[in-house]
Structure formats: structure tokens, C-alpha cells
Coordinates of C-alpha atoms in Angstrom, one line a residue:
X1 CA 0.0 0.0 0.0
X2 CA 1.4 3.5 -0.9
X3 CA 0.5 5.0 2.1
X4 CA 2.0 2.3 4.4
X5 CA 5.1 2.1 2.3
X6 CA 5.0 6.2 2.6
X7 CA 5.0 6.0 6.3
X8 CA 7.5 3.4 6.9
X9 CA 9.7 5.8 4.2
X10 CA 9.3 8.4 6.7
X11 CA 10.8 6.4 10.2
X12 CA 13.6 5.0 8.2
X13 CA 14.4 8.8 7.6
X14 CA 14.2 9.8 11.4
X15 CA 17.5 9.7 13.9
X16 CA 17.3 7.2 16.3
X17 CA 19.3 6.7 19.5
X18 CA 20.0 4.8 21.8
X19 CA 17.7 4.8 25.2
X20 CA 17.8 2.5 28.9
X21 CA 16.0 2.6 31.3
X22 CA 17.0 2.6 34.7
X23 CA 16.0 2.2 38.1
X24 CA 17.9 4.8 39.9
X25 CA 18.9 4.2 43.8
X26 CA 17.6 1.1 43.9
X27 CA 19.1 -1.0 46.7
X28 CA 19.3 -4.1 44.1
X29 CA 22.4 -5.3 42.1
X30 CA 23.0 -2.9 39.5
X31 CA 22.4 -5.7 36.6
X32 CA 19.4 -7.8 38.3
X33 CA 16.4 -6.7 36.5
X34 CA 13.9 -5.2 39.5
X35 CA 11.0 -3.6 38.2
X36 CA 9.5 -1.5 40.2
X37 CA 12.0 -0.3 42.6
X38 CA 13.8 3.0 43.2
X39 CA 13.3 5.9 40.8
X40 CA 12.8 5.5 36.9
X41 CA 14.8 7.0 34.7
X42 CA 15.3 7.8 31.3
X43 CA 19.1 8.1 30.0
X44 CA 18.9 9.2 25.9
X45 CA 22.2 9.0 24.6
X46 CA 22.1 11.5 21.8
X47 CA 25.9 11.2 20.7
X48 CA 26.9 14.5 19.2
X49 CA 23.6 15.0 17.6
X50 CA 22.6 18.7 18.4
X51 CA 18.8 18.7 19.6
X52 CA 16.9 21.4 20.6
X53 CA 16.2 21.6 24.2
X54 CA 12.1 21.7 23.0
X55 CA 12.9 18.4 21.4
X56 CA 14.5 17.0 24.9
X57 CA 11.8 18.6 26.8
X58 CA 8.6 17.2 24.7
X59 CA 10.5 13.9 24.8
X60 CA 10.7 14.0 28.5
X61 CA 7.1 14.8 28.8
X62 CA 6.6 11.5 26.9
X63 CA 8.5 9.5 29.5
X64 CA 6.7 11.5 32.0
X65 CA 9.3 10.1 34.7
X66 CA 10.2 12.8 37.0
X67 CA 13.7 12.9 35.4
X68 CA 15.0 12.4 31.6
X69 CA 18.8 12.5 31.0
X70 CA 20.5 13.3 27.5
X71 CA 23.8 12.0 27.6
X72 CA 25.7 13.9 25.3
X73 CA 29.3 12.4 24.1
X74 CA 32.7 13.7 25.7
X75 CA 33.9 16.6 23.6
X76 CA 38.0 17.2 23.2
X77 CA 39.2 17.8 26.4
X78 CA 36.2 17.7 28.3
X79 CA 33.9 15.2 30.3
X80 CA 30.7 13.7 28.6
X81 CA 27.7 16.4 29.5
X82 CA 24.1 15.8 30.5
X83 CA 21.0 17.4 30.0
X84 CA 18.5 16.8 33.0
X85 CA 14.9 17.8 31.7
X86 CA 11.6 16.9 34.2
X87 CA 8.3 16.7 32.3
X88 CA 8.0 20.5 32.5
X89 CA 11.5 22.2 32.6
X90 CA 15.1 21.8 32.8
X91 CA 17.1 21.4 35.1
X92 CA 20.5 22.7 36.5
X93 CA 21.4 19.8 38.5
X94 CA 19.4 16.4 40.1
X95 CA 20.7 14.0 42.7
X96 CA 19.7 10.6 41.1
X97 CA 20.0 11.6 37.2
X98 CA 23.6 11.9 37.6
X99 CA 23.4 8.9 39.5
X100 CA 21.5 7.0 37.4
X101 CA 24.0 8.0 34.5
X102 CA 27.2 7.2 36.3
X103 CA 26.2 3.5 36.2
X104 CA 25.5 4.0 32.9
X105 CA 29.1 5.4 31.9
X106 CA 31.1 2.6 34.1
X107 CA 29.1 -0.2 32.8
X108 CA 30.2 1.0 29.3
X109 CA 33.2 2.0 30.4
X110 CA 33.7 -1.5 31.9
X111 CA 31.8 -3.7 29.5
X112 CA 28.9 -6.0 31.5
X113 CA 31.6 -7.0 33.8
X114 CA 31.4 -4.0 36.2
X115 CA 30.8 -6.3 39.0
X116 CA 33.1 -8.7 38.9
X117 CA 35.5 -9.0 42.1
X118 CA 38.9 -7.5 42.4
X119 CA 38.3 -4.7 41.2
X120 CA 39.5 -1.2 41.7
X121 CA 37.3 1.8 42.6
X122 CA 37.0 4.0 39.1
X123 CA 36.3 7.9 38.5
X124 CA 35.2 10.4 36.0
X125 CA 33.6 13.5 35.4
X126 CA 30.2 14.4 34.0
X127 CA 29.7 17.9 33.0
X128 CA 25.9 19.2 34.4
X129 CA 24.2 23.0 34.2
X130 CA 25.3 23.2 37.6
X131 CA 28.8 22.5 36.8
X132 CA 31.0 19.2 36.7
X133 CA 30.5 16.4 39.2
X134 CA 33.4 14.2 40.1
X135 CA 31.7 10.3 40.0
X136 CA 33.1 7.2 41.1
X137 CA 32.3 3.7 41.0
X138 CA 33.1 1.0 44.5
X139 CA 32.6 -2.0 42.8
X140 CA 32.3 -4.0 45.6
X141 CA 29.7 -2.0 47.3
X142 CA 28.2 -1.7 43.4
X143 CA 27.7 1.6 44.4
X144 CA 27.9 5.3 42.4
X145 CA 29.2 8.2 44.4
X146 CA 28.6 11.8 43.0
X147 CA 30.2 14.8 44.4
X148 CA 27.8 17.4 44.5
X149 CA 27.9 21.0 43.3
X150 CA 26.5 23.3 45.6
X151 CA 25.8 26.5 46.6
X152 CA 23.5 26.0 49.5
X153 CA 21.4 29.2 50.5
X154 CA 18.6 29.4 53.4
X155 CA 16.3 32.0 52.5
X156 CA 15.2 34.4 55.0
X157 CA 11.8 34.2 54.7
X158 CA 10.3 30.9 55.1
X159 CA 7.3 29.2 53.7
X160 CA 3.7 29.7 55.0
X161 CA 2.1 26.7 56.0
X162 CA -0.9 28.3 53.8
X163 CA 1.2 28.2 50.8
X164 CA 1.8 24.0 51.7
X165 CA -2.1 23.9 52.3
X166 CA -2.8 25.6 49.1
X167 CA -0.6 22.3 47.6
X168 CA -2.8 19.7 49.1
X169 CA -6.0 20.5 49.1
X170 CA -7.3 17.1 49.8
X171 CA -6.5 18.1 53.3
X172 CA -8.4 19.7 55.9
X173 CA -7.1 22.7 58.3
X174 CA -7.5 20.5 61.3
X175 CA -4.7 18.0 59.0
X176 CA -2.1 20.5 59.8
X177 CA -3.2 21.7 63.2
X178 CA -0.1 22.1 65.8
X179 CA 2.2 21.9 62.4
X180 CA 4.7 25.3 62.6
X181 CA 3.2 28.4 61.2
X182 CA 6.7 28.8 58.3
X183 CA 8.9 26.2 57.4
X184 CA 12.7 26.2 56.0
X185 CA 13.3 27.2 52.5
X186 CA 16.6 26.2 51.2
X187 CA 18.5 26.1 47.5
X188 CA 20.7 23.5 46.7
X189 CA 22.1 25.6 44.1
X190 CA 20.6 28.7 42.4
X191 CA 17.6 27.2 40.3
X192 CA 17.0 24.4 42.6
X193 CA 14.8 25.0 45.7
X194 CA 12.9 23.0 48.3
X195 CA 10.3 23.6 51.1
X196 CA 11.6 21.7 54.0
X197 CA 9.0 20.3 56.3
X198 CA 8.7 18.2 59.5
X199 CA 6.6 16.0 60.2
X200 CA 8.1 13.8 62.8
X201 CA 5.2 14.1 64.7
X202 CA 3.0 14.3 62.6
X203 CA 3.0 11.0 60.9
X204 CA -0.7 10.7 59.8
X205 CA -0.3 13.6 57.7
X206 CA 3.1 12.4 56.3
X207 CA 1.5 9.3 55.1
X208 CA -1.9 10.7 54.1
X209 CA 0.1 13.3 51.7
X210 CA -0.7 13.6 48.0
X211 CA 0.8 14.6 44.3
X212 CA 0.1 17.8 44.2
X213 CA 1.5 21.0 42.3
X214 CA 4.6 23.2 43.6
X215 CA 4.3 25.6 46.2
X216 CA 4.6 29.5 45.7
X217 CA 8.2 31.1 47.2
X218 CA 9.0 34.3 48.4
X219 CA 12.9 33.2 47.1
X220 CA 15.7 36.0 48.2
X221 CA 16.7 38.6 45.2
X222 CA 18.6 37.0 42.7
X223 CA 17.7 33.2 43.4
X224 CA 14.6 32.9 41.1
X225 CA 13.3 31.6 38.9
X226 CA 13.6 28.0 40.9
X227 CA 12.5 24.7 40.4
X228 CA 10.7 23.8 43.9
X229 CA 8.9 21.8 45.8
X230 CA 8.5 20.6 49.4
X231 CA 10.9 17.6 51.2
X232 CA 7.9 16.3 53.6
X233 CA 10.4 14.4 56.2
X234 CA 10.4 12.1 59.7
X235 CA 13.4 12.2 61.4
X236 CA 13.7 8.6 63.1
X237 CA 16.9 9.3 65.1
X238 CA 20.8 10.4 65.0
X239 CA 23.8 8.9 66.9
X240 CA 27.2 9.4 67.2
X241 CA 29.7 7.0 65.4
X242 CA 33.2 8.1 65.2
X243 CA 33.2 11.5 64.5
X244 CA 30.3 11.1 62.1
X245 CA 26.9 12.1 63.2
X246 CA 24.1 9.6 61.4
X247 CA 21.1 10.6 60.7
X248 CA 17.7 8.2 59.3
X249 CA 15.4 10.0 57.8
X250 CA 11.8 9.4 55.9
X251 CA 10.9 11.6 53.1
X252 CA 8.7 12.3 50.7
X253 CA 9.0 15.1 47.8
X254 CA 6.3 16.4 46.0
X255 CA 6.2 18.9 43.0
X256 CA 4.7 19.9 39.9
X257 CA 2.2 16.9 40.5
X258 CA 4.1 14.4 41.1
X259 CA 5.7 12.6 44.0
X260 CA 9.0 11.7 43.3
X261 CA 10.2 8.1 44.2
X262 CA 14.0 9.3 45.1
X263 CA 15.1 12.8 45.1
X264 CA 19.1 13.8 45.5
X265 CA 18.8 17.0 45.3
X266 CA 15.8 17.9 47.8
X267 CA 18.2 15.2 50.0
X268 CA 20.8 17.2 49.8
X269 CA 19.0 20.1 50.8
X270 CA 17.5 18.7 53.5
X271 CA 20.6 16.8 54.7
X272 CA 22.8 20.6 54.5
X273 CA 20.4 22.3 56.5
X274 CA 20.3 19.7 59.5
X275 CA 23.8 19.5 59.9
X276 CA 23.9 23.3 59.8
X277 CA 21.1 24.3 62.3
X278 CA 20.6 20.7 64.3
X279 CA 23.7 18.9 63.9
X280 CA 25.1 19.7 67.7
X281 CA 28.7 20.8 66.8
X282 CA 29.3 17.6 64.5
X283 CA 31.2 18.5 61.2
X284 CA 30.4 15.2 59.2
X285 CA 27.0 13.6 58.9
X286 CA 25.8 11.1 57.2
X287 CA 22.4 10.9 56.3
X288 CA 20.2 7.1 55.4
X289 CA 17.3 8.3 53.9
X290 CA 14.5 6.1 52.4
X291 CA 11.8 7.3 50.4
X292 CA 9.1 6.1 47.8
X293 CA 7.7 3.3 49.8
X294 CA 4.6 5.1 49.9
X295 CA 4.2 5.0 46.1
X296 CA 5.9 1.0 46.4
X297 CA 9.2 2.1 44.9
X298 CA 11.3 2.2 48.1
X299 CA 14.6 4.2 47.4
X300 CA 17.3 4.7 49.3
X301 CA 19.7 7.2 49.1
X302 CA 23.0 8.2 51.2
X303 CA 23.8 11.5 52.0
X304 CA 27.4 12.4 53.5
X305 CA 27.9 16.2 54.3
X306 CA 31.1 18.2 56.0
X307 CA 31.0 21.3 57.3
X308 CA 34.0 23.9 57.4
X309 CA 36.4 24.7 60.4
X310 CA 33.2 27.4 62.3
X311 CA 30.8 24.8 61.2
X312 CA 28.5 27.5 59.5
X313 CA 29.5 26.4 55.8
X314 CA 28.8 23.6 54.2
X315 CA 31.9 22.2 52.4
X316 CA 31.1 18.9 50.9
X317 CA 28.4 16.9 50.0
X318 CA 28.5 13.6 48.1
X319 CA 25.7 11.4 47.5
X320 CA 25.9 7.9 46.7
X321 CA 23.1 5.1 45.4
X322 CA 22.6 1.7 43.5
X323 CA 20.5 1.4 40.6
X324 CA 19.2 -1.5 38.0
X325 CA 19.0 -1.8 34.5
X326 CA 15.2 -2.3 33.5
X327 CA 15.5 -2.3 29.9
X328 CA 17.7 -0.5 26.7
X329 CA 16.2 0.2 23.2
X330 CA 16.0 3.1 20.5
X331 CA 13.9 6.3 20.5
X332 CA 12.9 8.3 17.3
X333 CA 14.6 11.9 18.3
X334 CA 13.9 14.1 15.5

């Protein structure tokens, strides 16, 4: 049939690339296929194809996961660079994209036998918005590491719980009665925002929360526009070990209508501003924090932050996660 004949004409014209998905801080081995676990992501490897960022963003909207990575190739003398695109903007820099992508890169960069014993712990760079990342790979631990950029900012004017309320308005007013009047607003880096909320003892309203659209912030001059949205967390308990501080944590993160299964960034966030207002002299932390179980994709994420000398500045963070490969194909991109 000419038409049919027309139309397959047509896709054998159109760029495809190569696409896998993947399970992002999923607390399975890296190459068992777990459905259904962690955060999903999309990595689009787009070589040195040059695609709009409408293009990446309409394709993101089609995987409708709460992040999409291009991977673009490493250019002379510099790293490979991503593109991190949610269904409704871009974005500078995410917590579990990179990590998601890392075990991308070291499983190509290692073949399918990244996990076999022996051997050594392996680094590299990937190039974001926000600026490079320095990645690394414990194969033992089958673990990616990401050193995070950050420029960590409390604003001075906190949220409103009525902006939170005006989020989830399922809920009642007697749902957030005896919950503070403002709440912590904090950027990761500039572009990247969250809403910081405790519920620790408020753990019917924790679990009765909802997807629901991102709140309106009063951001300091020269930090908006902003992705944001609200880290809903329970704080379970903190010990000393060594001279580490641990925390566990239970969080949920919510924006732009949709609860996200794993969230780096908003756990970096939350995990800075702890150790900066509640961490009880302690330089390092550690934070376990598990989240998604509520939606049945339990994530787990580790979050290891050091302050400076006075303890007022926050001089590293690195976050680390597993993640399994769910399934690899090709995507029409143009």
C-alpha cells in the first residue's frame, strides 16, 4: 500500500538513538532486572547529535518520569555532559539523574563485567548545568558516588504553611493543626529549591500526603526563577559514630504533580540544612534516607555532608546510590 510504504519511508528517515532505562537508587544489584523499585529514569544518549532543548523537553514529557537524561558524548578535552529535563523544565542539576548516569558510563566504560571481584574503585567526570561532578564507581559495594555541586542558600523568609495547604488540598485545616506556622526554605544551588517540612510528629499527615502542584516562594533577590517543591520528612533518630553524626530519615518530595520516588537533590538540601542548624557541633554527617515506599518504589539514598572549620559552611556533600538496568532500546529523536 502507498501509504503504508510512505509512512515506513518516513521512520527510516528519522535519527534514532539509543535509550535504557533505569531504576535509579535502587538497593538491588546494578544488573538484576527489579521492576518496580527506586526511581525510573530515562538516559537518551544523543551522541553528538545537536537537539533542541524543546525536542528534549517534549521527549521528557513522553516518558513523564520525573527525570530524563540526555547524555551527550565527551567533547575534546572535556567530560561527557548531561542534559537533566523533568516533564516541565530543565534542570541545572538532580541528585539521582547523575546517579543513574554514572552506572551508565562505568558499565560502558567496563563492559557488562562491572561487577566482577577484584576490582578497583573507578572515577570520572560528568559535566551538568550546575557544573562538573566528580563520579566514582566501589565496585564492591556496586555503588555510584557523586560529588555534588552546591551553593546551599537558606532563604530568609520561610514558607507559609498556607502556601503548603494551598498544595494539598485534599487536606483539611484541622490536618495541619499544631504543624509550625513557616517552614525552611533552602536552595541546593541557584535554580533548585525546596520547602523543608517536618513531620516527625506528625506522621498521619506524612502518610496521608498527595501529588500535588509546587508551592509559591517568596525566594531572596537574585535566586529565582527556581524549580521547587517541598521535602515532607520524619526524622527517626541520629547517633554518634566516630566522628560522624548519622542521621535516618523518611521523606517524601512532592512537585509539579508528582511525588518523586528518590530525590538527590531535595536530599541534599534537607541533609545541609540539618547538619547546619541541628547537627550539635558535629562536622560530618551522614544521612540514610528512604523514600518512595509510599508510592511501592522504596529508594534509598546516602547523603554524607562536612561542614567547614566554624561549622557555619557547608563544604562537601557527596551522594551515593545503586541502581538496575530495567531495559535498553532506540527512541525516534527528531
Amino acid at each position: 500500500m502507498p501509504e503504508r510504504d510512505a509512512y515506513y519511508g518516513k521512520l527510516a528517515a528519522k535519527t534514532m538513538e539509543e535509550m535504557h532505562l533505569i531504576d535509579s537508587t535502587n538497593d538491588k544489584s546494578p544488573l538484576m532486572f527489579s521492576l518496580q523499585k527506586g526511581n525510573p529514569l530515562a538516559v537518551v544518549k544523543v551522541g553528538n547529535n545537536n537537539i533542541p532543548q524543546e525536542r528534549k523537553q517534549r521527549i521528557a514529557r513522553e516518558f513523564n518520569f520525573s527525570e530524563t537524561v540526555f547524555l551527550h558524548n565527551a567533547e575534546a578535552g572535556q567530560p561527557p555532559r548531561v542534559d537533566i529535563f523533568t516533564p516541565v523544565n530543565e534542570m541545572d542539576f538532580a541528585g539521582h539523574p547523575v546517579i543513574g548516569a554514572g552506572h551508565l558510563l562505568f558499565r560502558e566504560l567496563q563492559g557488562n563485567n562491572s561487577h566482577a571481584p577484584g576490582q578497583e574503585q573507578q572515577n570520572l567526570t560528568i559535566l551538568t548545568k550546575a557544573g562538573p561532578v566528580a563520579v566514582s564507581y566501589e565496585p564492591s559495594e556496586e555503588v555510584v558516588s557523586a560529588e555534588v555541586p552546591h551553593n546551599v542558600h537558606v532563604h530568609s523568609r520561610g514558607t507559609p504553611i498556607t502556601n503548603i495547604k494551598d498544595v494539598q488540598p485534599s487536606m483539611s485545616a484541622s490536618d495541619f493543626q499544631d504543624v509550625e506556622d513557616t517552614h525552611p526554605t533552602v536552595s541546593i544551588v541557584k535554580g533548585v529549591t525546596y520547602v523543608l517540612m517536618d513531620l516527625t510528629e506528625h506522621p498521619g499527615l506524612f502518610a496521608n500526603l498527595v501529588p500535588g502542584d509546587s508551592p509559591k516562594l517568596d525566594l531572596d533577590e537574585g535566586w529565582a526563577p527556581s524549580f521547587t517543591g517541598i521535602m515532607y520528612y520524619r526524622a527517626l533518630g541520629s547517633r554518634e559514630q566516630g566522628d560522624t553524626r548519622v542521621w535516618n530519615l523518611r521523606v517524601r518530595m512532592i512537585a509539579i504533580n508528582l511525588e518523586d520516588p528518590a530525590c538527590g537533590s531535595g536530599s541534599c538540601a534537607l541533609g545541609a540544612y540539618l547538619a547546619l542548624s541541628k547537627g550539635q557541633q558535629s562536622r560530618k554527617h551522614r544521612f540514610y534516607i528512604d523514600q518512595g515506599a509510599e508510592m511501592g518504589r522504596d529508594s534509598h539514598i546516602v547523603v554524607d555532608i562536612t561542614l567547614d572549620e566554624e561549622g557555619t559552611k557547608v563544604s562537601t556533600i557527596k551522594l551515593a546510590g545503586r541502581a538496575a538496568f530495567v531495559a535498553e532500546g532506540k527512541i525516534f529523536i527528531s
